[in-house]
Short mmCIF file of C-alpha atoms and ligand atoms in Angstrom, two decimals:
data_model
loop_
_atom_site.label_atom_id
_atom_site.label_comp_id
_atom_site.label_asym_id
_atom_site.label_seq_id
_atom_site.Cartn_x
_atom_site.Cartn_y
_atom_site.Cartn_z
CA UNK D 1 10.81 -27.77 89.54
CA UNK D 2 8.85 -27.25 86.44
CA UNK D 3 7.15 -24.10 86.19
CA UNK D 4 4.96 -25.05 83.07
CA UNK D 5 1.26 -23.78 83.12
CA UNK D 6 -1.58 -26.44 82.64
CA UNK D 7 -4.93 -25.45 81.97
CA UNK D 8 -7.81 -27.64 82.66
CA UNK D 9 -10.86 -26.48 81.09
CA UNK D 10 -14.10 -27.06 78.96
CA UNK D 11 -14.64 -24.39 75.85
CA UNK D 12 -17.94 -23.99 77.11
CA UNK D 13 -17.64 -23.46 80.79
CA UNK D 14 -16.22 -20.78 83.11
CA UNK D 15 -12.70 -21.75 81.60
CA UNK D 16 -13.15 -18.92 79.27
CA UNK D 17 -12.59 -16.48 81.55
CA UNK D 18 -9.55 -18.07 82.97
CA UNK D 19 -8.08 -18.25 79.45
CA UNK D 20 -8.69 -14.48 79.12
CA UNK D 21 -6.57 -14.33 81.85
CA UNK D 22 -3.90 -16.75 80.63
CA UNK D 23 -3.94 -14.76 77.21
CA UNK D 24 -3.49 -11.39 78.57
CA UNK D 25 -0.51 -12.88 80.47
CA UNK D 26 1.22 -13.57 76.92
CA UNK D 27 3.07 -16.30 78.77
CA UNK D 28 3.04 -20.13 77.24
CA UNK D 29 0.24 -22.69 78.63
CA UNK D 30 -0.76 -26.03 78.08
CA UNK D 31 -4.20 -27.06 77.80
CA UNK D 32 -6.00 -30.01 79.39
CA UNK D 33 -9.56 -30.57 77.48
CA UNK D 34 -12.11 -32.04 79.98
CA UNK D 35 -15.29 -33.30 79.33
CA UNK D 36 -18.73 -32.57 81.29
CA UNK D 37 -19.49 -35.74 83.84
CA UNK D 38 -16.47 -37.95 82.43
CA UNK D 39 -12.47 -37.24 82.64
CA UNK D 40 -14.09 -33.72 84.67
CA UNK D 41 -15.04 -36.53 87.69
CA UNK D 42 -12.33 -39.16 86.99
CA UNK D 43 -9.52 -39.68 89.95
CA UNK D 44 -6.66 -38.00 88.12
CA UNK D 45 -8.73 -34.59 87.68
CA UNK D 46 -10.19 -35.29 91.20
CA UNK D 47 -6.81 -35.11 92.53
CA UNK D 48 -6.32 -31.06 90.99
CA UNK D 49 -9.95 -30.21 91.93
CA UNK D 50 -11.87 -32.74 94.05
CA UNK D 51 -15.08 -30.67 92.99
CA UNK D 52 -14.72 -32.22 89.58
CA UNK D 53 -15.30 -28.82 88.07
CA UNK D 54 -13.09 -26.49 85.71
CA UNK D 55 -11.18 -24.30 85.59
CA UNK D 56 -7.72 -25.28 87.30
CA UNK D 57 -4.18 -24.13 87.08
CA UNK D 58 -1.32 -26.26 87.73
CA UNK D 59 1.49 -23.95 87.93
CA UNK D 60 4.72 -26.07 88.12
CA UNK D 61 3.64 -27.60 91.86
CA UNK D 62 1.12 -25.19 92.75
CA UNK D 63 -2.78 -25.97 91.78
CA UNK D 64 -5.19 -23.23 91.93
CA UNK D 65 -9.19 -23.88 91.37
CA UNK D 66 -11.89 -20.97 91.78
CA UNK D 67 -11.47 -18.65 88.37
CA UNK D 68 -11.29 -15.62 90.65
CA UNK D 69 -8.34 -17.30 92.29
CA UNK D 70 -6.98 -18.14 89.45
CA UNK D 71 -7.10 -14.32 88.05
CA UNK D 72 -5.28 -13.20 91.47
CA UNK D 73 -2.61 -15.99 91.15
CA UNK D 74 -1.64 -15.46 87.83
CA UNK D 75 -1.41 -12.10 88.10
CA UNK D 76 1.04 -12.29 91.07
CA UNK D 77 2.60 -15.12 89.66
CA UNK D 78 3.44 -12.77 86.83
CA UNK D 79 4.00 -9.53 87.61
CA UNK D 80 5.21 -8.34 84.31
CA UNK D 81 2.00 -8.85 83.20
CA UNK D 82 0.95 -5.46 85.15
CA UNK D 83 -2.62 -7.23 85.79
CA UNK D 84 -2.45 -6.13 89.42
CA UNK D 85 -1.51 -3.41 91.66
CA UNK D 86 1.82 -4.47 93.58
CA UNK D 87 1.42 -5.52 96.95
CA UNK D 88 1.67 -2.17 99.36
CA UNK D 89 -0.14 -0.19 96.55
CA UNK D 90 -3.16 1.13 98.22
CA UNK D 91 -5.28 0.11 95.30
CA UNK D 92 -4.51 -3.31 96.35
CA UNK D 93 -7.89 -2.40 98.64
CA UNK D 94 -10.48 -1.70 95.58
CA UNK D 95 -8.95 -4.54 93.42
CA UNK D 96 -9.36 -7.32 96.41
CA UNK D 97 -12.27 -5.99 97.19
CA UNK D 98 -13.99 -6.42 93.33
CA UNK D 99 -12.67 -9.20 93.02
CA UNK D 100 -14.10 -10.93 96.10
CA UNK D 101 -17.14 -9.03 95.05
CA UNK D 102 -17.61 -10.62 92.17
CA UNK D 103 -16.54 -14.52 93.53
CA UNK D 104 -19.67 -13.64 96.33
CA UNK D 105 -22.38 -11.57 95.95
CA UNK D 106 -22.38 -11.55 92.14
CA UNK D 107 -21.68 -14.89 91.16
CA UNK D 108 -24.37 -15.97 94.00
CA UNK D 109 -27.06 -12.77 93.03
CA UNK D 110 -26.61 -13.74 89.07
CA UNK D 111 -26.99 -17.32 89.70
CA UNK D 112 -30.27 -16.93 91.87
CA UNK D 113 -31.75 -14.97 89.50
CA UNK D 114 -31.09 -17.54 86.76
CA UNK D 115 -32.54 -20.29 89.33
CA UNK D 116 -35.44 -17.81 89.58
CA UNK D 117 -34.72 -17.74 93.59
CA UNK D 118 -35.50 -14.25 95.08
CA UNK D 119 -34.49 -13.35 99.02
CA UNK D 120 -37.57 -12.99 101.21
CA UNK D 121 -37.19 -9.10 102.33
CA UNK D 122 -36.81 -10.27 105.87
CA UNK D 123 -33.90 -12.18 105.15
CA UNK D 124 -31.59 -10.23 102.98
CA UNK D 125 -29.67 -9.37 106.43
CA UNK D 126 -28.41 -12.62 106.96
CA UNK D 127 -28.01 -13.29 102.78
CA UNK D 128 -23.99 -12.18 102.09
CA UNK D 129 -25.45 -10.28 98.99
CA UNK D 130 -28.91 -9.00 100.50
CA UNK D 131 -30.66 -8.56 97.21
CA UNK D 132 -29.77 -8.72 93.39
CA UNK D 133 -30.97 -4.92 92.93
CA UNK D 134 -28.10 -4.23 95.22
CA UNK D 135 -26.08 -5.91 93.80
CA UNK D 136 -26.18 -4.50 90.43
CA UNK D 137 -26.35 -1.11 91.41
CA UNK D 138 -23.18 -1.52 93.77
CA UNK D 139 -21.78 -2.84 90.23
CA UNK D 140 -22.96 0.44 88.47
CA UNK D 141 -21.24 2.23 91.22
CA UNK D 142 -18.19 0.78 90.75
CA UNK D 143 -17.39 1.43 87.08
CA UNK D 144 -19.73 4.59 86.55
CA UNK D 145 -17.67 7.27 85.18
CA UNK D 146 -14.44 4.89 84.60
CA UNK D 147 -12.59 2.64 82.04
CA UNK D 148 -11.83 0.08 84.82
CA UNK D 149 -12.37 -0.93 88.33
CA UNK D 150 -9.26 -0.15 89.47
CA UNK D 151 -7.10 2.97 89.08
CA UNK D 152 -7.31 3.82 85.87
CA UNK D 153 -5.32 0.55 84.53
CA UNK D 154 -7.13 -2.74 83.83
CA UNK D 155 -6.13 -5.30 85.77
CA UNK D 156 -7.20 -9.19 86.83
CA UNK D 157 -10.46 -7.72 88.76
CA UNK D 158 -11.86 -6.41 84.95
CA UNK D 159 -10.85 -10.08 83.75
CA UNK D 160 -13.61 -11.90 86.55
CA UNK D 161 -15.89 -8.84 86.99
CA UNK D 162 -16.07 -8.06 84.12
CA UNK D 163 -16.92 -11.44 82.94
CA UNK D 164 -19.60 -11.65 85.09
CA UNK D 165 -21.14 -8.55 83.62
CA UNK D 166 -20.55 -9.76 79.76
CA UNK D 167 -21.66 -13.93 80.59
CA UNK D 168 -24.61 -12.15 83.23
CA UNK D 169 -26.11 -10.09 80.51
CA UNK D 170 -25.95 -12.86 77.85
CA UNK D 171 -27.63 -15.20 80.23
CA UNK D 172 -30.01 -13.00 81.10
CA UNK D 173 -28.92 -13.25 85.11
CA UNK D 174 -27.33 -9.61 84.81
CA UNK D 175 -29.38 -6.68 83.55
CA UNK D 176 -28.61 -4.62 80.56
CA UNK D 177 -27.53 -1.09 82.20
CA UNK D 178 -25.67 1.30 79.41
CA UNK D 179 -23.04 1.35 81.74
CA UNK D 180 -22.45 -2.03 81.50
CA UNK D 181 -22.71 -2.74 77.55
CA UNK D 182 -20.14 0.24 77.33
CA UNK D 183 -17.76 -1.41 79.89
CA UNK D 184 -17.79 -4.53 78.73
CA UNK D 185 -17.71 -3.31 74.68
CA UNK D 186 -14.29 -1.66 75.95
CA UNK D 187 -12.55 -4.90 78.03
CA UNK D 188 -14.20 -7.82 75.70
CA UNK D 189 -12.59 -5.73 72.61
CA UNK D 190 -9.15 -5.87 74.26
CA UNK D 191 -7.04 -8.32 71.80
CA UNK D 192 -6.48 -11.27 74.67
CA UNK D 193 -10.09 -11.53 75.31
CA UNK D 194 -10.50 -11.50 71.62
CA UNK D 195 -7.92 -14.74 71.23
CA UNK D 196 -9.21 -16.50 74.12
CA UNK D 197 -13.07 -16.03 72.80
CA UNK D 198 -11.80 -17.42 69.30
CA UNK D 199 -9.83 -20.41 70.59
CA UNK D 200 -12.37 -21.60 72.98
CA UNK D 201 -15.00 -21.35 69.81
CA UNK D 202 -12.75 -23.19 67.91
CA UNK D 203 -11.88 -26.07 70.56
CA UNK D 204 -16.31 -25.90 70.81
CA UNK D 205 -16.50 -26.34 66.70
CA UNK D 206 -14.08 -29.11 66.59
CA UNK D 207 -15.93 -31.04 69.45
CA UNK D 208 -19.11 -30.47 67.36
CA UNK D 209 -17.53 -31.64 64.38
CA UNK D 210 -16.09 -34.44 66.02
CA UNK D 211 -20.06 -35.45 68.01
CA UNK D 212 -21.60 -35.60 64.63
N1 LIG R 1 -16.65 -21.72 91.76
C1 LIG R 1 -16.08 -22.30 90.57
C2 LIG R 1 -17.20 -22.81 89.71
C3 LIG R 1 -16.71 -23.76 88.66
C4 LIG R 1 -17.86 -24.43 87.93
O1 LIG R 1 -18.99 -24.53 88.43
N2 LIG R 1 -17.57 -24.91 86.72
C5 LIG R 1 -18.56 -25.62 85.97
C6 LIG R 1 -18.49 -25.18 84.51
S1 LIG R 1 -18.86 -23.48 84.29
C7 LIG R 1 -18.24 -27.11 86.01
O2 LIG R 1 -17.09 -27.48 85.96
N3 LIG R 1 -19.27 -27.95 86.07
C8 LIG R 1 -19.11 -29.38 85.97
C9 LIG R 1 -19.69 -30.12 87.13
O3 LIG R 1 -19.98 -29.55 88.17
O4 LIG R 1 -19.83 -31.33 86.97
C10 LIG R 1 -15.23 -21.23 89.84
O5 LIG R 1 -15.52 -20.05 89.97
O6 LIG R 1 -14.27 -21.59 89.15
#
């Protein structure tokens, strides 16, 4: 079996974060350009994703979607990578657990805010986030006083939190706490996120260069 990495993507979609993770890896990957509402929903991508969305990982026979899953995989998939605690390490609990955070309650809280959707009071018990201000301060919480979410190593859970935090705040669906501009300042400066950041803008320049 061939263990190459594809990776399906857009430049300007939630791809970017999923390259951060391939380029933190440091492990070869081929990329699969997309394009919004065309080869994205045509049958051969609908086969790797039937949501017709990006990012997606084919790793030799094994296809993951969901850019959180894709974080978790990769950084089992390659340990060397030290992107995750080992299975058995107790910090195995905190790193599922931002993770998941961030794939729920964030990623639902930071869109709703961007849709301008707020939960009635009375329903925030039934609403698997409850309210946004909970949400960030539970965020806060979790990196106040700390380099990164886990242990004191970054791993795959700074890669998708963390890129909530940095897309959130320059959308405007996550607020601008100090704590967060100093977090992300310290994992968006880290030299993979760098070379992921520059060859996504450059894939996004050639496309406009190639539109006009
Ligand atoms: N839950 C998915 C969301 C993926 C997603 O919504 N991707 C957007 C780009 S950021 C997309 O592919 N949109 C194209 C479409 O829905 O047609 C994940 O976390 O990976």
């Amino acid at each position: 079996m061939s263990d190459e990495l594809v990776f399906y993507t857009h430049p300007m979609s939630r791809g970017r974060i999923a390259r951060w993770m391939l380029e933190e890896l440091g492990q070869p990957y081929r990329t699969e350009l997309l394009g919004y509402g065309t080869t994205m929903k045509a049958p051969d991508y609908l086969e790797v994703n039937p949501m017709g969305k990006v990012p997606a990982v084919r790793h030799g026979d094994a296809v993951v979607t969901e850019c959180a899953a894709i974080c978790a995989y990769l950084a089992d998939a390659f340990p060397g990578a030290g992107l995750a605690p080992a299975p058995g390490d107790p910090l195995r609990a905190p790193y599922y657990r931002w993770l998941f955070f961030g794939a729920g309650p964030i990623e639902a809280a930071a869109m709703n805010k961007m849709l301008g959707f707020e939960v009635p009071e009375e329903r925030r018990g039934n609403v698997g986030y409850g309210c946004y201000d909970d949400v960030m301060s539970t965020m806060e919480t979790a990196i106040a006083g700390k380099d990164y979410l886990v242990g004191d190593r970054f791993t795959a859970a700074d890669v998708y939190f963390g890129s909530h935090i940095g897309w959130g705040m320059s959308f405007g669906s996550v607020e601008k706490r100090p704590g967060f501009e100093a977090y992300w300042e310290r994992i968006s400066s880290r030299p993979a996120a760098v070379r992921a950041r520059e060859i996504d803008d450059a894939l996004l320049a050639e496309q406009a260069g190639t539109e006009s």
